[in-house]
Coordinates of C-alpha atoms in Angstrom, one line a residue:
Chain A
M16 CA 150.7 -158.6 32.7
I17 CA 148.8 -160.3 29.9
Y18 CA 148.1 -158.2 26.8
S19 CA 145.6 -158.8 24.1
A20 CA 145.5 -158.0 20.4
I21 CA 143.2 -158.2 17.4
I22 CA 144.2 -158.9 13.8
A23 CA 142.3 -157.3 10.9
D24 CA 143.0 -158.4 7.4
D25 CA 140.6 -159.4 4.6
E26 CA 142.8 -162.2 3.5
K27 CA 142.3 -165.3 5.6
E28 CA 145.7 -166.9 5.0
L29 CA 147.5 -163.7 6.1
R30 CA 145.5 -163.6 9.3
I31 CA 146.5 -167.2 10.0
Y32 CA 150.1 -166.5 9.2
L33 CA 150.4 -163.4 11.4
R34 CA 148.8 -165.3 14.3
L35 CA 151.3 -168.2 13.9
L36 CA 154.2 -165.7 13.8
L37 CA 152.9 -163.8 16.8
N38 CA 152.5 -167.0 18.7
E39 CA 156.1 -167.8 18.1
V40 CA 157.7 -164.4 19.0
W41 CA 155.2 -163.4 21.7
P42 CA 153.5 -166.6 23.1
E43 CA 151.8 -164.8 26.0
L44 CA 149.9 -162.4 23.7
V45 CA 146.2 -163.2 23.6
I46 CA 144.6 -162.8 20.2
C47 CA 141.1 -161.8 21.3
G48 CA 139.6 -161.4 17.8
E49 CA 140.1 -161.6 14.0
A50 CA 138.3 -159.3 11.6
M51 CA 138.0 -159.6 7.9
N52 CA 136.8 -156.1 7.2
G53 CA 137.0 -152.6 8.7
E54 CA 133.6 -152.5 10.3
E55 CA 134.2 -155.8 12.0
A56 CA 137.6 -154.6 13.2
L57 CA 136.1 -151.5 14.8
H58 CA 133.3 -153.5 16.4
I59 CA 135.7 -155.9 18.0
I60 CA 138.0 -153.1 19.1
E61 CA 135.1 -151.4 20.8
S62 CA 133.8 -154.5 22.5
E63 CA 137.0 -156.3 23.4
R64 CA 139.2 -153.2 24.0
P65 CA 142.5 -154.9 23.1
N66 CA 145.9 -153.4 23.8
I67 CA 147.0 -153.7 20.3
A68 CA 145.3 -153.7 16.8
F69 CA 147.1 -155.1 13.8
L70 CA 145.3 -153.4 10.9
D71 CA 145.7 -154.1 7.2
I72 CA 145.5 -150.8 5.4
K73 CA 143.5 -152.1 2.4
M74 CA 140.3 -153.7 3.6
P75 CA 136.7 -153.7 2.3
G76 CA 134.3 -151.5 4.2
L77 CA 136.4 -149.2 6.3
T78 CA 140.1 -149.1 5.5
G79 CA 142.7 -149.7 8.1
M80 CA 143.4 -145.9 8.2
E81 CA 139.7 -145.1 8.9
V82 CA 139.6 -147.7 11.7
A83 CA 142.8 -146.3 13.2
K84 CA 141.4 -142.8 13.3
K85 CA 138.5 -144.0 15.5
A86 CA 140.5 -146.5 17.5
A87 CA 143.7 -144.6 18.2
G88 CA 142.6 -143.6 21.7
I89 CA 141.6 -147.2 22.7
C90 CA 144.6 -149.2 21.6
R91 CA 148.0 -149.1 20.0
I92 CA 148.0 -149.5 16.3
V93 CA 150.3 -151.5 14.0
F94 CA 149.6 -151.0 10.3
I95 CA 150.2 -153.8 7.9
T96 CA 150.6 -153.1 4.2
A97 CA 152.0 -154.9 1.1
F98 CA 153.1 -151.7 -0.6
D99 CA 152.0 -148.2 -0.2
K100 CA 154.7 -145.6 -0.9
Y101 CA 152.8 -142.7 0.6
A102 CA 151.7 -144.5 3.7
L103 CA 155.2 -145.8 4.4
E104 CA 156.7 -142.3 4.1
A105 CA 154.1 -140.9 6.4
F106 CA 154.6 -143.7 9.0
E107 CA 158.4 -143.3 8.9
R108 CA 158.1 -139.6 9.5
E109 CA 155.7 -139.8 12.3
A110 CA 157.3 -143.0 13.8
V111 CA 154.1 -145.0 13.5
D112 CA 154.5 -148.7 13.8
Y113 CA 154.0 -150.7 10.6
L114 CA 154.7 -154.2 9.2
L115 CA 155.4 -155.0 5.6
K116 CA 153.9 -157.9 3.9
P117 CA 155.2 -160.6 3.7
V118 CA 155.8 -160.1 7.4
S119 CA 159.3 -161.2 8.4
K120 CA 160.0 -162.6 11.8
E121 CA 162.9 -160.2 12.5
R122 CA 160.8 -157.2 11.8
L123 CA 158.0 -158.6 14.0
V124 CA 160.4 -159.3 16.8
E125 CA 161.5 -155.7 16.7
T126 CA 157.9 -154.4 16.6
V127 CA 157.0 -156.6 19.5
R128 CA 159.9 -155.3 21.5
R129 CA 158.8 -151.7 21.0
L130 CA 155.2 -152.5 21.8
R131 CA 156.2 -154.2 25.0
T132 CA 158.3 -151.3 26.2
N133 CA 155.5 -148.9 25.3
L134 CA 152.8 -151.0 27.1
A135 CA 155.1 -151.4 30.1
S136 CA 155.4 -147.7 30.5
S137 CA 151.7 -147.1 30.4
S138 CA 148.7 -149.3 29.7
M139 CA 146.9 -146.5 27.9
P140 CA 148.2 -145.4 24.5
P141 CA 149.9 -142.0 25.0
A142 CA 148.1 -139.1 23.5
E143 CA 151.0 -138.2 21.2
L144 CA 150.8 -141.7 19.6
S145 CA 147.3 -141.1 18.4
E146 CA 148.3 -137.6 17.4
A147 CA 151.1 -139.0 15.3
I148 CA 148.7 -141.3 13.6
G149 CA 146.4 -138.4 13.0
R150 CA 149.3 -136.4 11.5
A151 CA 150.4 -139.3 9.3
L152 CA 146.9 -139.7 8.0
A153 CA 146.5 -136.1 7.3
I154 CA 149.6 -135.8 5.1
L155 CA 148.4 -138.8 3.0
P156 CA 146.9 -137.8 -0.3
G157 CA 143.2 -138.3 -0.4
K158 CA 141.5 -140.5 -3.0
T159 CA 142.9 -139.1 -6.2
S160 CA 140.2 -138.2 -8.5
P161 CA 140.9 -137.3 -12.1
A162 CA 141.4 -133.6 -12.6
F163 CA 138.8 -133.4 -15.3
L164 CA 135.7 -135.3 -16.2
Q165 CA 136.6 -138.3 -18.4
W166 CA 133.3 -140.3 -18.3
I167 CA 129.7 -139.3 -18.4
R168 CA 126.8 -141.5 -17.2
A169 CA 124.1 -141.4 -19.7
Q170 CA 120.7 -143.0 -20.0
Q171 CA 120.3 -144.7 -23.4
K172 CA 117.0 -146.5 -23.8
D173 CA 116.8 -148.7 -20.7
V174 CA 120.5 -149.0 -19.9
V175 CA 122.9 -146.6 -18.2
R176 CA 126.1 -146.3 -20.2
L177 CA 129.4 -144.6 -19.6
I178 CA 130.4 -142.3 -22.5
S179 CA 134.0 -141.2 -22.8
V180 CA 134.1 -137.4 -23.2
D181 CA 136.3 -137.9 -26.3
E182 CA 133.3 -139.4 -28.1
V183 CA 131.1 -136.4 -27.5
D184 CA 130.6 -133.9 -30.4
Y185 CA 128.7 -131.4 -28.2
F186 CA 126.5 -130.8 -25.2
K187 CA 123.2 -129.0 -25.5
A188 CA 120.9 -127.7 -22.8
E189 CA 117.4 -128.9 -23.1
D190 CA 115.0 -127.8 -20.3
K191 CA 116.3 -129.2 -17.0
Y192 CA 118.5 -131.7 -18.8
T193 CA 121.5 -131.8 -21.1
L194 CA 121.7 -133.6 -24.4
V195 CA 124.9 -135.4 -25.1
M196 CA 125.4 -135.5 -28.9
T197 CA 127.7 -138.3 -30.2
K198 CA 128.2 -139.9 -33.5
G199 CA 126.1 -142.8 -32.3
G200 CA 123.1 -140.7 -31.3
E201 CA 122.0 -138.6 -28.4
S202 CA 121.5 -139.3 -24.8
V203 CA 120.2 -137.4 -21.8
I204 CA 122.1 -136.5 -18.7
K205 CA 121.1 -134.7 -15.5
K206 CA 124.2 -132.6 -15.3
S207 CA 123.7 -129.0 -16.3
I208 CA 125.8 -127.1 -18.8
K209 CA 127.0 -125.0 -15.9
E210 CA 128.3 -128.0 -14.0
L211 CA 129.8 -129.5 -17.1
S212 CA 131.7 -126.3 -18.0
R213 CA 133.3 -126.5 -14.5
E214 CA 134.2 -130.2 -14.8
L215 CA 135.4 -130.6 -18.3
D216 CA 138.9 -129.9 -19.5
P217 CA 138.7 -126.3 -20.8
N218 CA 141.5 -127.0 -23.3
R219 CA 139.3 -129.7 -25.0
F220 CA 135.8 -128.3 -24.5
W221 CA 134.7 -124.8 -25.1
Q222 CA 131.4 -123.3 -24.1
I223 CA 130.2 -121.3 -27.1
H224 CA 126.8 -120.4 -25.9
R225 CA 124.8 -120.3 -22.7
G226 CA 123.4 -123.7 -23.6
T227 CA 126.2 -125.3 -25.7
I228 CA 129.6 -126.8 -25.0
V229 CA 131.6 -128.2 -28.0
N230 CA 134.4 -130.7 -28.3
V231 CA 137.1 -128.5 -29.8
S232 CA 138.6 -131.4 -31.8
R233 CA 135.3 -131.7 -33.7
I234 CA 135.1 -128.1 -34.9
D235 CA 135.2 -128.1 -38.7
A236 CA 134.6 -124.5 -39.6
M237 CA 133.4 -121.2 -38.2
S238 CA 131.8 -118.4 -40.1
R239 CA 129.7 -115.3 -39.5
S240 CA 126.1 -115.3 -40.5
L241 CA 124.5 -112.2 -42.2
T242 CA 123.4 -110.8 -38.9
G243 CA 127.0 -110.9 -37.6
R244 CA 126.5 -113.9 -35.3
G245 CA 129.1 -116.7 -35.3
V246 CA 128.1 -120.1 -36.4
L247 CA 130.0 -123.3 -36.0
K248 CA 130.0 -126.4 -38.1
L249 CA 131.2 -129.7 -36.6
K250 CA 132.8 -132.5 -38.4
G251 CA 130.3 -135.1 -39.7
R252 CA 127.3 -133.2 -38.4
P253 CA 124.7 -131.4 -40.5
E254 CA 123.6 -128.8 -38.0
F255 CA 125.0 -125.4 -37.3
L256 CA 125.7 -124.2 -33.8
T257 CA 125.2 -120.6 -32.8
V258 CA 128.1 -118.9 -31.0
G259 CA 126.9 -116.5 -28.2
R260 CA 128.1 -113.0 -28.3
N261 CA 130.0 -113.4 -25.1
Y262 CA 131.9 -116.4 -26.4
L263 CA 133.1 -115.1 -29.7
H264 CA 136.5 -114.3 -28.3
L265 CA 137.2 -118.0 -28.0
L266 CA 137.0 -118.5 -31.7
K267 CA 139.2 -115.5 -32.6
Q268 CA 142.2 -117.6 -31.6
M269 CA 141.3 -120.3 -34.2
Chain B
M103 CA 173.3 -158.7 -49.1
I104 CA 170.0 -157.8 -50.5
M105 CA 169.9 -154.6 -52.4
E106 CA 166.5 -153.0 -52.0
R107 CA 165.3 -150.9 -54.8
A108 CA 164.4 -147.5 -53.4
Y109 CA 161.0 -146.1 -54.0
N110 CA 161.5 -143.7 -57.0
P111 CA 158.5 -141.6 -57.7
I112 CA 160.0 -140.1 -60.9
R113 CA 160.6 -143.5 -62.5
R114 CA 157.2 -144.6 -61.4
Y115 CA 155.6 -141.5 -62.8
F116 CA 156.9 -142.2 -66.3
G117 CA 155.0 -145.5 -66.6
V118 CA 152.6 -146.9 -69.2
R119 CA 149.6 -145.8 -67.4
N120 CA 150.6 -142.2 -67.1
F121 CA 151.8 -142.3 -70.7
F122 CA 148.3 -143.0 -72.0
K123 CA 146.8 -140.7 -69.4
M124 CA 148.7 -137.7 -70.8
L125 CA 148.5 -138.7 -74.5
P126 CA 145.2 -136.9 -75.1
L127 CA 146.8 -133.7 -73.8
V128 CA 149.6 -134.1 -76.3
I129 CA 147.1 -134.7 -79.2
L130 CA 145.2 -131.6 -78.1
Y131 CA 148.4 -129.6 -78.0
D132 CA 149.4 -130.7 -81.5
T133 CA 145.9 -129.8 -82.7
L134 CA 146.3 -126.3 -81.3
I135 CA 149.6 -125.9 -83.0
A136 CA 148.0 -126.9 -86.3
G137 CA 145.3 -124.4 -85.7
F138 CA 147.8 -121.7 -84.9
L139 CA 149.7 -122.4 -88.1
T140 CA 146.6 -122.4 -90.2
I141 CA 145.1 -119.2 -88.7
T142 CA 148.4 -117.3 -89.0
G143 CA 148.6 -118.4 -92.7
I144 CA 151.9 -120.1 -92.2
D145 CA 150.4 -123.3 -93.5
G146 CA 147.6 -123.5 -96.1
S147 CA 145.6 -126.6 -95.1
F148 CA 144.4 -127.3 -91.6
L149 CA 144.1 -131.1 -92.3
I150 CA 147.6 -131.4 -93.5
S151 CA 149.0 -129.3 -90.7
L152 CA 147.0 -131.4 -88.2
I153 CA 148.5 -134.7 -89.5
M154 CA 152.0 -133.3 -89.7
A155 CA 151.7 -131.9 -86.1
Q156 CA 150.6 -135.2 -84.7
C157 CA 153.4 -137.0 -86.6
F158 CA 155.9 -134.7 -84.9
G159 CA 154.2 -134.4 -81.5
I160 CA 153.4 -138.1 -80.7
P161 CA 157.0 -139.4 -81.5
I162 CA 158.6 -136.5 -79.6
Y163 CA 156.4 -137.2 -76.6
T164 CA 157.0 -141.0 -76.8
L165 CA 160.8 -140.6 -77.1
I166 CA 161.0 -138.2 -74.2
V167 CA 158.9 -140.3 -71.9
V168 CA 160.8 -143.5 -72.7
A169 CA 164.2 -141.7 -72.4
L170 CA 163.2 -140.2 -69.0
R171 CA 162.1 -143.6 -67.7
V172 CA 165.1 -145.4 -69.0
L173 CA 167.8 -142.9 -68.2
N174 CA 166.1 -141.7 -65.0
P175 CA 167.6 -138.3 -64.4
E176 CA 166.1 -138.3 -60.9
G177 CA 165.5 -134.6 -60.7
R178 CA 168.8 -133.5 -62.2
F179 CA 167.4 -130.6 -64.2
G180 CA 170.2 -130.2 -66.8
R181 CA 170.0 -133.8 -67.9
S182 CA 166.2 -133.6 -68.2
V183 CA 166.7 -130.5 -70.5
V184 CA 169.2 -132.4 -72.7
I185 CA 166.8 -135.4 -72.9
C186 CA 164.0 -133.1 -73.9
I187 CA 166.0 -131.3 -76.6
L188 CA 167.4 -134.5 -78.0
G189 CA 164.0 -136.2 -77.8
S190 CA 162.4 -133.3 -79.7
A191 CA 165.1 -133.5 -82.4
C192 CA 164.8 -137.3 -82.9
G193 CA 161.0 -137.1 -82.8
Y194 CA 161.2 -134.3 -85.4
I195 CA 163.2 -136.5 -87.7
V196 CA 160.8 -139.4 -87.3
G197 CA 157.8 -137.1 -87.9
S198 CA 159.3 -135.6 -91.1
L199 CA 159.9 -139.0 -92.5
I200 CA 156.5 -140.6 -91.7
G201 CA 154.3 -137.4 -92.0
P202 CA 154.6 -136.9 -95.8
W203 CA 154.3 -140.6 -96.3
I204 CA 151.0 -140.9 -94.3
I205 CA 149.6 -137.8 -96.1
Y206 CA 150.4 -139.4 -99.5
Q207 CA 148.9 -142.8 -98.5
F208 CA 145.6 -141.4 -97.2
L209 CA 145.0 -138.2 -99.0
S210 CA 147.0 -138.9 -102.1
I211 CA 148.6 -135.5 -101.8
K212 CA 152.3 -135.2 -102.4
I213 CA 153.7 -132.4 -100.4
I214 CA 155.9 -130.4 -102.6
G215 CA 158.4 -128.0 -101.1
F216 CA 158.4 -129.5 -97.6
K217 CA 162.0 -129.3 -96.5
A218 CA 162.4 -131.6 -93.5
F219 CA 165.5 -129.9 -92.4
S220 CA 164.6 -126.3 -93.2
I221 CA 165.5 -123.8 -90.5
R222 CA 161.9 -122.6 -90.3
S223 CA 160.4 -126.0 -89.4
G224 CA 163.3 -126.7 -87.1
V225 CA 162.7 -123.5 -85.1
F226 CA 159.0 -124.3 -84.9
A227 CA 159.5 -127.8 -83.7
L228 CA 162.1 -126.7 -81.1
T229 CA 159.9 -123.8 -79.8
F230 CA 156.8 -125.9 -79.5
G231 CA 158.8 -128.8 -78.1
I232 CA 160.3 -126.7 -75.3
V233 CA 157.0 -125.1 -74.4
A234 CA 155.4 -128.5 -74.3
S235 CA 158.2 -130.0 -72.3
Y236 CA 158.1 -127.2 -69.8
V237 CA 154.3 -127.6 -69.3
F238 CA 154.5 -131.4 -68.9
Y239 CA 157.5 -131.2 -66.7
S240 CA 155.6 -128.8 -64.4
I241 CA 152.6 -131.1 -64.3
A242 CA 154.8 -134.1 -63.5
H243 CA 156.8 -132.3 -60.9
F244 CA 153.6 -131.1 -59.2
Q245 CA 152.0 -134.6 -59.2
V246 CA 155.2 -136.3 -58.0
S247 CA 155.7 -134.0 -55.1
A248 CA 152.1 -134.2 -54.1
K249 CA 152.5 -138.0 -54.0
L250 CA 155.7 -137.7 -52.0
I251 CA 154.1 -135.5 -49.5
Q252 CA 151.2 -137.8 -49.2
K253 CA 153.5 -140.8 -48.7
E254 CA 155.5 -138.9 -46.1
R255 CA 152.4 -137.9 -44.2
F256 CA 151.2 -141.5 -44.3
N257 CA 154.5 -142.8 -43.0
R258 CA 154.5 -140.3 -40.2
L259 CA 151.0 -140.9 -39.2
S260 CA 151.5 -144.7 -39.0
S261 CA 154.7 -144.4 -37.0
E262 CA 153.1 -142.0 -34.6
K263 CA 150.2 -144.4 -34.2
E264 CA 152.7 -147.3 -33.5
V265 CA 154.6 -145.3 -30.9
L266 CA 151.4 -144.2 -29.2
E267 CA 150.1 -147.8 -29.1
A268 CA 153.4 -149.1 -27.8
R269 CA 153.4 -146.4 -25.0
L270 CA 149.9 -147.2 -24.0
R271 CA 150.6 -150.9 -24.0
L272 CA 153.6 -150.3 -21.8
L273 CA 151.5 -148.3 -19.4
Q274 CA 149.1 -151.1 -19.1
A275 CA 151.6 -153.8 -18.6
Q276 CA 152.8 -152.4 -15.4
I277 CA 152.3 -154.7 -12.5
E278 CA 150.9 -153.3 -9.3
P279 CA 153.4 -153.8 -6.6
H280 CA 150.6 -154.2 -4.0
F281 CA 149.2 -157.2 -5.9
L282 CA 152.7 -158.7 -6.2
F283 CA 153.6 -158.5 -2.5
N284 CA 150.2 -159.6 -1.3
T285 CA 150.4 -162.6 -3.5
L286 CA 153.8 -163.5 -2.3
S287 CA 152.6 -163.1 1.3
N288 CA 149.9 -165.6 0.6
V289 CA 152.4 -168.0 -0.9
L290 CA 154.6 -167.6 2.1
S291 CA 151.8 -168.2 4.6
L292 CA 150.6 -171.2 2.7
I293 CA 153.9 -173.0 2.4
D294 CA 153.6 -174.6 5.9
T295 CA 149.9 -175.0 6.2
N296 CA 148.9 -176.0 2.7
P297 CA 152.0 -176.7 0.5
A298 CA 149.9 -177.9 -2.5
K299 CA 147.8 -174.7 -2.6
S300 CA 150.9 -172.5 -2.2
K301 CA 152.5 -174.3 -5.1
S302 CA 149.6 -173.8 -7.4
M303 CA 149.4 -170.1 -6.4
L304 CA 153.1 -169.7 -7.1
S305 CA 152.7 -171.2 -10.6
D306 CA 149.7 -169.0 -11.3
L307 CA 151.9 -166.0 -10.3
I308 CA 154.7 -167.1 -12.5
Q309 CA 152.3 -167.4 -15.5
Y310 CA 150.8 -164.0 -14.7
L311 CA 154.2 -162.4 -14.5
R312 CA 155.7 -164.0 -17.5
T313 CA 152.7 -163.0 -19.7
S314 CA 152.6 -159.5 -18.2
L315 CA 156.2 -158.8 -18.7
S316 CA 156.3 -160.1 -22.3
R317 CA 153.4 -157.9 -23.2
T318 CA 155.6 -154.9 -23.7
L319 CA 156.8 -156.6 -26.9
P320 CA 154.6 -156.0 -29.9
A321 CA 153.8 -159.7 -30.4
V322 CA 150.4 -160.9 -31.6
T323 CA 148.6 -162.9 -29.0
T324 CA 145.4 -164.9 -29.1
L325 CA 142.2 -164.8 -27.2
G326 CA 143.1 -168.1 -25.6
Q327 CA 146.4 -166.7 -24.2
E328 CA 144.6 -163.7 -22.8
A329 CA 142.0 -166.0 -21.2
D330 CA 144.8 -168.1 -19.6
M331 CA 146.3 -165.1 -18.1
I332 CA 143.0 -163.8 -16.8
R333 CA 142.4 -167.3 -15.3
A334 CA 145.8 -167.2 -13.6
Y335 CA 145.0 -163.7 -12.2
L336 CA 141.6 -164.7 -11.0
D337 CA 142.9 -167.9 -9.4
I338 CA 145.3 -165.9 -7.4
Q339 CA 142.7 -163.4 -6.3
A340 CA 140.3 -166.2 -5.4
V341 CA 142.9 -167.5 -2.9
R342 CA 143.3 -164.0 -1.5
M343 CA 139.6 -163.1 -1.3
G344 CA 138.3 -166.6 -0.6
E345 CA 134.5 -166.9 -0.7
R346 CA 134.1 -163.3 -1.6
L347 CA 135.2 -163.8 -5.2
K348 CA 133.4 -166.0 -7.7
Y349 CA 134.3 -166.1 -11.3
S350 CA 133.6 -167.8 -14.7
I351 CA 135.5 -167.7 -18.0
D352 CA 133.7 -168.8 -21.1
I353 CA 135.6 -168.7 -24.3
P354 CA 134.5 -171.2 -27.0
E355 CA 137.2 -173.5 -28.1
A356 CA 137.0 -172.1 -31.7
L357 CA 137.7 -168.6 -30.5
R358 CA 140.8 -169.4 -28.5
K359 CA 143.0 -169.1 -31.7
F360 CA 141.5 -165.8 -32.6
P361 CA 144.3 -163.1 -32.8
F362 CA 143.7 -160.6 -30.1
P363 CA 145.8 -157.7 -28.9
P364 CA 147.3 -158.1 -25.4
M365 CA 146.4 -156.0 -22.4
L366 CA 142.9 -155.1 -23.5
L367 CA 140.9 -157.5 -21.3
Q368 CA 143.2 -157.8 -18.4
P369 CA 143.0 -154.1 -17.3
L370 CA 139.2 -154.5 -17.3
V371 CA 139.2 -157.7 -15.3
E372 CA 141.8 -156.2 -12.8
N373 CA 139.7 -153.1 -12.4
S374 CA 136.6 -155.0 -11.8
V375 CA 138.3 -157.0 -9.1
E376 CA 140.4 -154.3 -7.5
H377 CA 137.9 -151.4 -7.5
G378 CA 134.6 -153.2 -8.1
L379 CA 134.6 -156.3 -6.0
A380 CA 137.4 -156.1 -3.4
P381 CA 136.0 -153.0 -1.6
R382 CA 132.6 -154.8 -1.1
I383 CA 132.3 -156.7 2.2
D384 CA 130.4 -159.5 0.6
G385 CA 132.5 -159.4 -2.6
G386 CA 130.8 -160.6 -5.8
M387 CA 131.0 -162.4 -9.1
I388 CA 132.9 -161.7 -12.3
S389 CA 132.3 -163.4 -15.7
V390 CA 134.2 -163.2 -18.9
K391 CA 132.4 -164.4 -22.0
A392 CA 133.3 -164.4 -25.7
S393 CA 131.0 -164.9 -28.6
E394 CA 131.1 -164.4 -32.4
T395 CA 128.9 -163.4 -35.3
D396 CA 129.8 -163.6 -39.0
S397 CA 131.7 -160.3 -38.9
A398 CA 132.7 -159.7 -35.4
V399 CA 134.0 -161.2 -32.1
S400 CA 132.8 -159.7 -28.9
I401 CA 134.0 -160.2 -25.4
E402 CA 131.9 -159.2 -22.4
I403 CA 133.2 -158.7 -18.8
C404 CA 130.4 -158.5 -16.2
D405 CA 130.8 -157.9 -12.5
T406 CA 128.4 -157.4 -9.6
G407 CA 130.7 -154.9 -7.9
N408 CA 130.5 -151.3 -6.9
G409 CA 129.6 -150.0 -10.4
F410 CA 130.8 -147.0 -12.3
S411 CA 132.7 -145.6 -9.3
M412 CA 135.4 -148.2 -10.1
I413 CA 136.0 -146.8 -13.5
E414 CA 136.1 -143.2 -12.3
Q415 CA 138.7 -144.4 -9.8
S416 CA 140.7 -146.3 -12.3
G417 CA 142.0 -143.1 -13.8
I418 CA 143.5 -143.6 -17.1
G419 CA 143.4 -147.4 -17.2
I420 CA 140.0 -147.8 -18.9
A421 CA 140.4 -144.7 -21.0
N422 CA 143.6 -146.3 -22.2
V423 CA 141.7 -149.4 -23.3
K424 CA 139.3 -147.3 -25.2
E425 CA 142.1 -145.3 -26.9
R426 CA 143.9 -148.5 -27.9
I427 CA 140.8 -150.0 -29.5
R428 CA 140.4 -146.9 -31.5
L429 CA 144.1 -146.9 -32.6
L430 CA 144.0 -150.6 -33.5
Y431 CA 140.6 -150.9 -35.2
G432 CA 139.4 -147.4 -36.0
D433 CA 135.7 -147.3 -36.5
K434 CA 135.3 -151.1 -36.7
G435 CA 136.1 -151.6 -33.1
R436 CA 133.6 -150.9 -30.3
F437 CA 134.0 -150.5 -26.6
T438 CA 131.0 -149.9 -24.3
I439 CA 130.6 -149.7 -20.6
E440 CA 127.1 -150.2 -19.1
E441 CA 125.6 -150.5 -15.8
N442 CA 124.9 -154.1 -14.8
P443 CA 121.8 -153.9 -12.6
P444 CA 121.3 -154.0 -9.6
H445 CA 125.0 -153.0 -9.2
G446 CA 128.1 -153.6 -11.2
V447 CA 129.5 -153.0 -14.6
R448 CA 129.2 -154.7 -18.0
A449 CA 132.1 -153.8 -20.3
S450 CA 132.0 -155.1 -23.9
I451 CA 134.6 -155.1 -26.6
E452 CA 133.7 -155.9 -30.2
V453 CA 136.3 -156.2 -32.9
P454 CA 136.1 -157.2 -36.6
R455 CA 136.8 -160.8 -37.4
N456 CA 139.1 -160.3 -40.3
D457 CA 141.4 -157.6 -39.0
L458 CA 144.8 -157.4 -37.4

């Protein structure tokens, strides 16, 4: 029985190297395609329907994981990775095949032996194999996004600039938009005060009014006006900010 | 062994500058005494009392200050009291000798009945001397401790700043294992097929590692060294990504010697490549450019990658660069991140020329 495989890796030298190694340890294996990104890999897998896919995890377009999710029913998957602590733990636990870069011959011989036994028992990948891959992928942490907003995209004249939230003195609602007040000037963003209050670190930013969020580290002084309302003064800013009745409790702790 | 003279605020305090700074206060105090003696009728003439009071007061003050500076009691209260009493006594003797003489010279009045060593004048001199000493001691003490507190605060702030900077630098000097293993894989695969290329890749890696690992030490580096490291990194990535990565580095020869903190540019370049260009199927271009004005040096890193999402993905890496520029340059340093249309990021760092 002649088996076929594809190699997907965005790095050309590594594709060539794996092909050479495979040729050495498993000369009868036909390499029916090489892909340099995720989309290409999926395309080749669907058209060529190989028995095995060697997939690099980190690829432009679709990642190896995303390709595997779609191709697990078609062929057996061997992941290739240089270093990915979480992925390796998941693969070990679910007994998913993987190769570590740089790929060593001994490890490849072992992988090939397993693949051959698997393929000999049934030409179709067993359902539990694709399930195992699914489980391994599920326990991987998703793209980690920072817990709180750190950067704000703001239009300044004709350029879009990233402003670090540390630079912001305060945010102020203005019609549909929000003004970002910094030492260097003001800029407009589309995010509403409501969205900002959810995304900003509540230890560093306090909403003091329906339409105002201040950077706590910039607060200079707080006092009560004659009418009993709270007013805030920020460091290095001339204006006074009004504290809404519902937010006065925040300032009690100062 | 070199003996270092410890910072002594008391000794410093009793210097020439402070002596003259406080002198008007002494003269004022003497004048008040003269006024008091005249008003209470103890002495008949205000003018004579005034001259006498200055003749006592100024020598007493001078002797005490000189004694405190020379003998340096360093906060031992008993000794300070002894110095003040002895100073008052000696000053009093000096005053009672030169006072009548000055009055005779300028006013042609001979003081009759002035007994220099009478009990009454001795008690007055001692009383006023002690009051004055106490007031001046309090002022000095207050000012010295204020100065000490200030100095302490300054020391603490600057050491906190250094610790923070060192920690941030250490964070940034960490080498991504993914990058390391991928590069080694490439070297391994090239050994048979293209030995020359594998050799040059390996030497780039060595340079990259050597510089990266030495960056945890607080040494001053130059813009040229940073550029060399970035070039080594980009050369490696160019082998890995092939046609997908194009780059240019343009640092004028004159700016290569400019002192520049390590690990500021490199995280930006690595971010651009890892998160901006590598995920794109057709890759892109990155350029590093330095320029100067009379007062500042600016470096710009432009890429045609995926845009701001790469910075949002980078987590603390870029925020770290920002924080370090603030720590190192204060308000004089600038760090901006802009969109590079149609897609990509333009990061610029501007630092003052004559700093660091």
